[in-house]
Structures are given as structure tokens and as C-alpha cells.
Coordinates of C-alpha atoms and ligand atoms in Angstrom, one line a residue:
M387 CA 145.3 59.6 75.5
N388 CA 149.7 58.1 75.8
R389 CA 149.1 54.7 74.9
R390 CA 152.4 53.5 75.6
P391 CA 152.8 52.7 78.7
V392 CA 155.1 54.6 81.2
W393 CA 156.9 53.3 83.7
I394 CA 157.9 56.0 86.5
Q395 CA 161.1 55.1 88.6
N396 CA 163.3 55.7 91.7
I397 CA 160.6 57.9 93.6
G398 CA 161.9 58.9 96.7
E399 CA 158.7 59.2 98.7
L400 CA 155.2 57.4 96.8
A401 CA 152.4 58.5 98.9
T402 CA 150.2 56.0 98.1
L403 CA 147.0 57.0 100.0
K404 CA 145.8 53.9 99.8
A405 CA 143.3 52.9 102.1
S406 CA 142.9 50.8 104.3
Q407 CA 138.9 50.4 103.9
P408 CA 136.1 52.2 101.9
G409 CA 135.1 55.6 103.2
P410 CA 136.8 58.9 103.6
K411 CA 139.8 58.4 106.0
K412 CA 139.0 59.5 109.3
G413 CA 140.8 59.9 113.3
A414 CA 144.5 57.8 113.1
E415 CA 143.8 56.3 109.6
M416 CA 144.4 60.4 108.5
S417 CA 147.8 59.5 109.0
N418 CA 148.2 56.7 107.2
L419 CA 149.8 57.6 104.1
G420 CA 150.4 54.0 102.4
L421 CA 153.6 55.6 102.3
I422 CA 156.6 53.6 99.6
E423 CA 160.2 54.4 99.6
N424 CA 161.9 54.2 96.2
G425 CA 158.3 53.7 94.7
S426 CA 157.6 53.0 91.5
L427 CA 154.7 52.6 89.0
W428 CA 153.5 51.4 86.5
I429 CA 151.1 53.0 84.0
E430 CA 148.8 52.0 80.9
K431 CA 146.0 53.7 79.1
G432 CA 146.1 56.0 81.5
R433 CA 145.3 53.7 84.9
I434 CA 147.5 52.5 87.1
E435 CA 148.5 49.0 86.6
A436 CA 150.9 48.2 88.8
V437 CA 152.3 49.6 92.5
G438 CA 155.2 48.9 93.8
T439 CA 158.7 49.8 95.1
T440 CA 161.3 50.4 91.7
V441 CA 163.0 47.0 92.2
Q442 CA 159.4 45.2 92.5
L443 CA 158.4 46.8 88.9
K444 CA 161.6 46.5 87.0
Q445 CA 161.9 42.8 87.6
A446 CA 157.4 42.4 87.2
Y447 CA 157.9 44.3 83.9
A448 CA 161.2 43.2 82.7
A449 CA 160.4 41.6 79.6
R450 CA 157.9 44.8 78.8
I451 CA 160.0 47.9 80.1
E452 CA 161.2 48.8 76.1
E453 CA 158.2 49.6 74.7
A454 CA 157.5 52.1 77.9
D455 CA 158.0 55.7 78.5
V456 CA 160.3 55.7 81.4
I457 CA 160.5 58.4 83.6
D458 CA 163.0 59.0 86.8
A459 CA 161.8 60.8 89.2
G460 CA 165.2 61.5 90.4
G461 CA 164.3 60.9 94.1
G462 CA 161.5 63.1 94.7
L463 CA 158.4 62.5 96.7
V464 CA 154.6 61.4 94.5
T465 CA 151.5 62.3 95.6
P466 CA 148.2 61.6 93.5
G467 CA 147.3 64.8 91.9
L468 CA 145.7 67.1 94.4
V469 CA 141.6 67.3 94.1
D470 CA 139.9 70.6 95.4
P471 CA 136.9 70.2 96.4
H472 CA 135.3 73.0 96.7
T473 CA 135.7 76.6 94.3
H474 CA 133.7 78.9 93.2
F475 CA 136.0 79.3 90.2
V476 CA 133.7 80.7 87.3
Y477 CA 132.6 84.1 87.7
G478 CA 133.0 88.0 86.0
G479 CA 135.6 90.3 87.0
S480 CA 136.9 91.0 90.6
R481 CA 136.5 92.1 93.5
E482 CA 140.2 94.1 95.2
E483 CA 138.3 97.5 95.9
E484 CA 136.4 95.1 98.3
F485 CA 139.5 93.6 99.9
E486 CA 140.7 96.9 100.2
K487 CA 137.4 98.0 102.2
R488 CA 137.8 95.1 104.5
L489 CA 141.2 96.1 105.4
Q490 CA 140.1 99.2 106.8
G491 CA 137.6 97.8 108.6
F492 CA 134.9 97.1 106.9
T493 CA 133.0 93.1 107.4
Y494 CA 132.5 90.8 104.7
M495 CA 129.3 90.3 105.2
E496 CA 128.4 94.9 106.0
I497 CA 129.8 94.8 102.1
M498 CA 127.4 92.0 100.9
N499 CA 124.6 93.8 102.8
A500 CA 124.7 97.3 101.0
G501 CA 124.7 94.7 97.9
G502 CA 128.3 94.9 97.6
G503 CA 130.0 91.2 97.5
I504 CA 128.5 88.5 96.2
H505 CA 125.4 90.4 94.2
S506 CA 128.8 92.6 92.9
T507 CA 130.3 89.6 91.3
A508 CA 126.2 88.3 90.2
E509 CA 126.3 91.5 88.0
K510 CA 129.4 91.0 86.5
T511 CA 129.0 87.2 85.4
A512 CA 125.5 88.4 84.4
A513 CA 126.9 91.0 82.2
A514 CA 129.9 88.5 81.1
S515 CA 129.2 86.3 77.4
F516 CA 129.7 82.7 77.5
N517 CA 133.0 83.0 75.8
G518 CA 134.3 85.8 77.9
L519 CA 133.2 83.5 81.1
Y520 CA 135.2 80.9 79.7
N521 CA 137.9 81.6 78.4
E522 CA 138.8 83.7 81.8
A523 CA 138.0 80.1 84.0
R524 CA 140.1 78.5 81.8
V525 CA 143.4 80.6 82.8
R526 CA 141.8 80.0 86.0
L527 CA 141.9 76.0 85.4
D528 CA 145.9 75.4 84.1
L529 CA 147.1 77.5 87.1
F530 CA 145.5 75.3 89.1
L531 CA 146.8 72.4 87.1
R532 CA 150.4 73.8 87.5
H533 CA 149.7 73.5 91.2
G534 CA 149.2 70.5 91.1
V535 CA 145.7 70.3 91.2
T536 CA 143.9 67.4 89.1
T537 CA 140.1 67.7 89.9
I538 CA 138.1 70.6 90.9
E539 CA 134.2 71.2 91.8
G540 CA 132.9 74.0 90.7
K541 CA 129.8 75.9 92.1
S542 CA 127.0 78.2 90.3
G543 CA 125.8 81.2 92.3
Y544 CA 126.8 83.9 91.0
G545 CA 123.5 84.1 88.4
P546 CA 121.0 86.9 89.7
N547 CA 118.7 85.2 87.7
L548 CA 118.2 81.5 86.0
E549 CA 120.1 82.6 83.3
T550 CA 123.3 83.4 84.5
E551 CA 123.0 80.3 86.7
L552 CA 122.8 78.1 84.3
K553 CA 125.5 79.7 81.8
Q554 CA 127.7 79.4 85.2
L555 CA 126.7 76.0 84.9
R556 CA 127.1 75.4 81.4
V557 CA 130.9 76.3 80.6
M558 CA 131.6 74.5 83.1
Q559 CA 130.3 71.3 81.3
A560 CA 132.2 72.9 78.5
L561 CA 135.4 73.3 79.9
N562 CA 135.2 69.6 81.9
E563 CA 134.6 68.5 78.0
K564 CA 137.8 70.3 76.1
H565 CA 140.0 71.1 79.8
P566 CA 142.5 67.9 80.9
I567 CA 141.3 68.8 84.5
D568 CA 137.9 66.7 85.8
I569 CA 135.5 69.6 87.1
I570 CA 132.4 68.2 89.4
S571 CA 129.1 70.7 88.8
T572 CA 127.5 72.1 92.1
F573 CA 123.9 74.2 91.4
M574 CA 124.2 76.8 94.2
G575 CA 121.5 78.6 93.9
A576 CA 120.7 79.8 97.2
H577 CA 124.4 81.7 97.0
A578 CA 122.6 84.5 98.2
V579 CA 118.5 86.4 97.3
P580 CA 119.4 88.3 94.2
K581 CA 118.9 92.1 94.9
S582 CA 115.5 92.1 92.3
Y583 CA 114.0 89.7 95.2
A584 CA 114.7 91.7 98.2
G585 CA 112.2 92.0 100.8
Q586 CA 110.4 88.6 98.7
E587 CA 113.3 85.6 100.3
E588 CA 110.3 83.5 100.8
R589 CA 109.6 84.4 97.3
Y590 CA 113.3 83.5 96.1
V591 CA 113.7 80.5 98.2
E592 CA 110.6 79.1 95.8
T593 CA 111.6 80.3 92.6
V594 CA 115.1 77.9 93.5
I595 CA 112.9 75.1 94.2
N596 CA 110.3 74.7 91.5
E597 CA 112.2 76.6 88.7
M598 CA 116.2 76.3 89.1
I599 CA 116.7 72.8 90.6
P600 CA 113.9 71.6 87.4
A601 CA 115.7 73.9 84.8
V602 CA 119.3 72.2 86.2
M603 CA 118.4 68.3 85.9
E604 CA 116.5 69.0 82.8
E605 CA 119.9 69.8 81.3
G606 CA 122.0 67.4 83.6
L607 CA 124.3 70.2 84.5
A608 CA 124.8 69.2 88.1
E609 CA 125.2 66.8 90.0
F610 CA 125.8 68.2 93.9
I611 CA 123.6 71.1 95.5
D612 CA 124.9 73.9 98.6
V613 CA 123.1 77.1 100.1
F614 CA 124.9 79.6 102.0
C615 CA 123.6 78.9 105.1
E616 CA 123.8 81.8 107.0
K617 CA 122.9 84.3 109.1
D618 CA 120.8 87.1 107.2
V619 CA 121.2 85.2 104.1
F620 CA 119.4 81.2 104.1
S621 CA 118.0 80.3 107.1
I622 CA 118.0 76.6 108.2
E623 CA 114.6 76.1 107.4
Q624 CA 115.1 77.5 103.6
S625 CA 118.7 75.7 103.3
R626 CA 116.6 72.2 105.0
R627 CA 113.6 72.9 102.2
I628 CA 116.4 73.6 99.2
L629 CA 119.0 70.7 100.3
M630 CA 116.2 68.3 100.2
A631 CA 114.2 69.3 96.8
G632 CA 117.7 68.7 95.5
K633 CA 118.5 65.5 97.1
A634 CA 114.6 64.8 96.0
A635 CA 115.5 65.8 92.6
G636 CA 118.4 63.4 92.5
L637 CA 121.4 66.2 93.8
L638 CA 123.8 65.3 96.8
P639 CA 123.7 68.0 99.4
K640 CA 127.0 70.1 100.6
I641 CA 126.1 72.9 103.1
H642 CA 128.3 76.1 103.8
A643 CA 127.6 75.9 107.0
D644 CA 128.6 78.3 110.4
E645 CA 130.9 80.6 108.3
I646 CA 130.3 83.6 110.2
V647 CA 127.8 82.7 112.8
A648 CA 126.7 79.2 114.3
T649 CA 123.5 78.6 113.2
G650 CA 123.3 75.5 113.2
G651 CA 124.4 74.3 109.8
A652 CA 126.7 71.5 110.8
E653 CA 123.9 69.8 112.7
L654 CA 121.2 70.5 108.8
A655 CA 124.0 68.5 107.4
A656 CA 124.2 65.7 109.8
E657 CA 120.3 65.7 109.9
I658 CA 119.5 65.5 105.7
G659 CA 123.1 63.2 105.5
A660 CA 125.2 65.7 103.4
V661 CA 127.8 64.6 102.0
S662 CA 129.9 67.8 102.9
A663 CA 129.7 70.6 105.2
E664 CA 132.0 72.9 104.2
H665 CA 134.0 76.3 106.1
L666 CA 132.6 75.1 109.5
L667 CA 134.4 78.3 111.6
K668 CA 132.3 78.4 113.9
T669 CA 130.4 75.3 114.9
G670 CA 130.7 73.9 117.8
P671 CA 130.9 70.6 120.2
A672 CA 127.7 69.3 119.4
G673 CA 127.9 69.9 115.2
I674 CA 131.1 68.7 114.9
K675 CA 129.6 65.6 117.7
A676 CA 126.6 65.6 115.3
M677 CA 129.2 65.5 112.0
A678 CA 131.2 62.5 113.1
E679 CA 127.3 60.3 114.1
A680 CA 126.2 61.1 110.6
G681 CA 129.5 60.6 108.8
V682 CA 129.1 64.1 107.4
I683 CA 132.8 64.8 105.9
A684 CA 134.4 68.6 107.0
C685 CA 135.5 70.5 103.7
L686 CA 137.6 73.2 105.3
L687 CA 139.0 76.3 103.7
P688 CA 141.4 77.9 105.9
A689 CA 142.9 80.4 103.2
T690 CA 139.2 81.8 103.8
A691 CA 139.8 82.1 107.7
L692 CA 142.7 84.0 106.7
F693 CA 141.6 86.2 104.1
L694 CA 138.5 87.4 105.9
G695 CA 140.4 87.9 109.3
E696 CA 138.8 84.7 111.0
E697 CA 139.5 82.0 113.0
P698 CA 140.1 79.2 111.7
A699 CA 138.0 76.1 111.7
D700 CA 138.5 73.5 115.1
A701 CA 140.2 70.4 113.0
R702 CA 142.3 69.2 115.7
R703 CA 138.9 69.0 117.8
M704 CA 137.5 67.4 114.8
I705 CA 139.8 65.3 114.0
D706 CA 140.1 63.8 117.4
L707 CA 136.3 63.2 117.3
G708 CA 136.4 60.8 113.8
V709 CA 135.2 63.8 111.2
A710 CA 136.9 63.0 108.3
V711 CA 138.5 66.4 106.8
A712 CA 139.5 67.2 103.8
I713 CA 140.4 70.7 102.7
S714 CA 140.0 73.3 99.9
T715 CA 140.7 76.8 98.3
D716 CA 137.6 78.5 98.2
C717 CA 139.2 79.4 95.1
N718 CA 136.2 82.6 94.4
P719 CA 136.7 86.6 94.2
G720 CA 135.7 87.7 97.7
S721 CA 136.7 85.6 100.6
S722 CA 139.6 83.6 98.6
P723 CA 140.9 84.6 95.3
T724 CA 143.6 81.8 95.3
V725 CA 143.9 79.2 93.0
S726 CA 146.9 77.0 95.4
M727 CA 146.1 74.1 96.9
P728 CA 150.0 74.0 98.1
L729 CA 149.1 77.2 100.4
V730 CA 146.0 76.0 101.9
M731 CA 148.3 72.7 102.8
N732 CA 150.9 74.7 104.6
L733 CA 147.4 76.8 106.4
A734 CA 145.9 73.4 106.9
C735 CA 149.3 73.1 109.5
L736 CA 150.3 76.8 110.5
M737 CA 146.3 77.6 111.0
M738 CA 144.9 74.0 112.1
K739 CA 147.4 72.4 113.2
M740 CA 146.7 69.5 111.1
T741 CA 150.0 67.2 110.6
P742 CA 151.0 67.1 107.5
A743 CA 150.2 63.6 106.8
E744 CA 146.6 65.0 107.9
T745 CA 146.8 67.4 105.2
L746 CA 148.0 65.4 102.3
T747 CA 145.1 63.5 103.6
A748 CA 142.8 66.3 103.8
A749 CA 144.0 67.4 99.8
T750 CA 143.4 64.1 98.3
Y751 CA 141.8 61.1 99.5
N752 CA 139.5 62.6 102.1
A753 CA 139.5 65.6 98.9
A754 CA 138.3 62.9 96.6
C755 CA 135.1 61.7 99.3
A756 CA 134.1 65.1 99.5
I757 CA 133.0 65.0 95.7
S758 CA 132.3 60.8 95.5
R759 CA 135.1 59.9 93.4
E760 CA 137.1 57.9 95.9
D761 CA 137.1 54.7 93.4
S762 CA 138.4 56.4 90.6
I763 CA 141.5 59.0 92.1
G764 CA 142.4 60.6 95.3
S765 CA 144.8 57.6 95.8
L766 CA 147.7 55.7 94.1
E767 CA 146.3 52.4 93.7
E768 CA 146.3 49.4 90.8
G769 CA 143.1 50.5 88.6
K770 CA 142.3 54.2 89.5
Q771 CA 143.7 56.8 86.9
A772 CA 147.1 58.1 86.7
D773 CA 146.9 60.9 88.1
F774 CA 149.5 62.1 89.8
V775 CA 152.1 65.2 90.7
L776 CA 155.9 64.6 91.4
W777 CA 157.3 67.7 93.6
N778 CA 160.8 69.0 93.9
V779 CA 161.0 68.1 97.3
R780 CA 161.7 64.3 98.8
S781 CA 159.0 64.1 101.6
Y782 CA 155.1 65.3 102.6
R783 CA 156.9 66.2 105.4
E784 CA 159.1 68.3 103.5
L785 CA 156.3 69.6 101.2
Q786 CA 154.0 71.4 104.4
Y787 CA 157.5 72.7 105.2
R788 CA 158.6 75.1 102.7
F789 CA 155.7 76.8 102.7
G790 CA 154.0 79.5 100.7
V791 CA 155.7 78.0 97.3
N792 CA 155.0 76.0 94.5
H793 CA 156.7 72.8 94.6
V794 CA 155.6 71.3 91.5
H795 CA 157.4 70.0 89.4
S796 CA 155.6 67.4 86.8
V797 CA 151.9 66.4 86.2
W798 CA 150.2 64.3 84.8
K799 CA 146.6 63.9 84.2
R800 CA 144.9 59.8 83.0
G801 CA 149.4 58.7 82.5
E802 CA 149.3 62.4 80.4
L803 CA 152.6 64.5 81.3
L804 CA 151.0 68.0 81.3
V805 CA 152.7 70.0 83.6
N806 CA 156.6 68.7 82.1
G807 CA 159.4 70.0 84.9
F808 CA 161.8 67.8 82.9
N809 CA 162.9 70.6 80.8
Q810 CA 163.8 73.2 83.0
Ligands
LIG607 O1 132.6 80.1 100.0 N1 130.6 82.1 101.8 C1 129.7 82.1 100.3 N2 130.4 81.8 99.4 C2 131.5 82.5 99.4 C3 131.8 83.4 98.9 C4 131.2 84.1 97.8 C5 132.0 85.7 97.3 O2 132.0 86.2 98.1 O3 132.0 85.8 96.0 C6 132.6 81.3 100.1 O4 133.1 82.1 101.0
LIG608 FE1 132.2 78.9 99.5

């Protein structure tokens, strides 16, 4: 860790994302980015010690500037490090042949029900060695970092058996120790009913509850639990049992809800007090209202909707009804093989009519809330971790407007310069 203080000055637009109250930003507050023009940050031992204008910090730290690494941001935009709160980034193999099949007219669920989809990745993940999975996932994490992501959530769920589920989670644990990106792990044994349990769905639900959750807890491998609640995958009733069992064991619930068919997943999320509900492509007004009342965060995944050729989630109605919205890549080999949160921000604007300001909130502060990390990351405030990005643009509006380009200039994690655009 860099022990010298770091002084970043001459930030054209500093989007602090400072929250005016605890908890995720909702409604109009999603547009409040806590902007500071000609901003500046003073960083001490990996944490933010002061935030203000360049003039203010220059005065306040006049006596100490000589001992600091001084960085000139050149009038660029600085935001908190992006947070990706929903990924499946540890997996074996690839599925480009399914992509072609879908372009020819086969649906995602047709491919999965015929034994492909999640099942095919599960087979490749089971066959992969720990080191093989680790190395592939590490390369992906490096790419995430180069796209401005400093914290990521990762799910298991490509295990056709307990052993493979544990292997995925152990890979995430090992990467969390070695890689600069922080990784928050989610157990998702209920992602698909493994082929070996075909026709015995109930028996698999019991296995998840009675064998898998205890094994995950015993090794302390996860903080969240997630279920693919979907027609022909896990029913509302099965999802409720699994999530409640996880909750009783100490895991925080999340749920893949109403992605392909509206089954009432959003209402279930509200009923059980899930931290977030994911996808929500088909969720109607009643589900949105239930989420607003229960304070469930909507984690929206526009790249997945684009990749599957589906209509995006109704983000506008969610924001207008008071649901806090986060966005994510959903990085996975089947429905969203991307590592680009900048692209996802562009898509949130273009496909879901979220404003550039709402989108930045959804990719930083609200994303941190979706993984219960808002106390330490997601905004640039005194005492928080010094995770931030300098962009090759002058404003957050320009970031969302010049779409399809990675505008990252430099990335700092805990005050360390990890992606260095100054030498180019
Ligand atoms: O979030 N919907 C379920 N799970 C993933 C896709 C997993 C896969 O196709 O490999 C998702 O879209
Ligand atoms: Fe997902």
C-alpha cells in the first residue's frame, strides 16, 4: 500500500456521489451526484482524508504538499470506482456456438431445456481444474479493472454438484486475496437443476438446503444467496424455501426475478426482504410497487436484455415509483459475455431512458448498496476507501454520451494507481 499521501488536483468535474441520507438513492436523489467543479482529493493510507476544490485543499494541506505524490487530473472527470453488483465471472469454457443458434431463432430457454445453456457451462466448469478456473477468472478481473471496476460481486451456480460449487467459491476467495479488485461472493446453487437430478427437482431443492448451504457456511465462502426464479427453472415456492433457508443460515438474499416470464419474483423479493432483485425484465406495476414498499434494490442488466433480444426493464417506472436502481454487467458466458460497465451505463441511458446522472448513481453508490458495501465504497467521502477512476472526458454527461468506448484514463484502488494512463 502506498504510504505517501496522494493529492489529486485539477479535477474538472468531481462526482462524489455523496449521499444526503443513509441507504440507497431513490427518485430525485438518484440525480444528485454531489458534483464539485475543479475538485481535489487528499488520500492518506488508502483512504480519502479530504474532498473539496483544488483551491481549498491546496490551502488546507499547504504544509504537507511536499511529502505527497501530486497528481494533476488535467481537468478530467473523476468518479468513484465502478461497482459491478451482479456477475457470474468464474466459469469454464465459452458458448459462442449458442450465440449463433440464437441469432438463427432458437431461444435462450429452448437451448437450456435441450441440455445446453447453463448445463453446458456447468459441465465445462466441473471439468476445469482450480488453477484453470482461477487463471481465466483473473484475466477477466484484469479486464474489469481496465474498464473502471474496483469491486465486483460473483456468483457460483455452474456446479452440477456440490464439489464444483465449492470450487467456484474457493476460486473467488483466492482471487479476493490476490487480486486488487474486491470480490463479494454469492452462493447460487439454485441456478439450474443439474442433469443428474432431471425429474427430481424437489430432491435437488432439498440438497441445496440441507447439504450445500451448510457446506458453504462451514467454509465461510459466501455472503449472499441467489436463486434463478423462473418458469421451468425454480418456482416461486422453491425459491422462497431456498432463500429462507439461506437467510436462516446467515446469507443475505438476492433473486433472479421475472427475467423471461413474470412469475411473481419481484413480489417474492419484497416478501422475504431481499437486498436486491435482478433482471426484472417482465416485472409489472404491482411487483415494482411491492419492491418500493419493501426497499428492495432493483439490479438491472441492460446488456443481458440486448444480448437476448428482450425488451429492457421498466427502469423509468421503477425510479418514478421510488425503487432504488443499480446496474450491472451480469457478466456470464450465456446471456451477457461482457466485462464493460461503461457499456452498461451507455445502455442504461439508450435502452432504459435513465438519465446520465441516474446511470452513474446506479453504477456506483446504488451498486455498492446492492452488495451492502455503501459504508466503505460507492462514493468519494472522507473516511471511505480511495477507489476512484479518472476518465478521458470532462463530464459525466460526456461519459454517457460518447458510447461504446472505454474512456478510462487511470484507476486507483485503496489509493494505489493500478491502471496508469499517465505514461501513454
Ligand atoms: O443472469 N439467468 C440466469 N443466469 C444468468 C445466465 C447464466 C448463463 O446463461 O450461463 C443470467 O442471465
Ligand atoms: Fe445473472
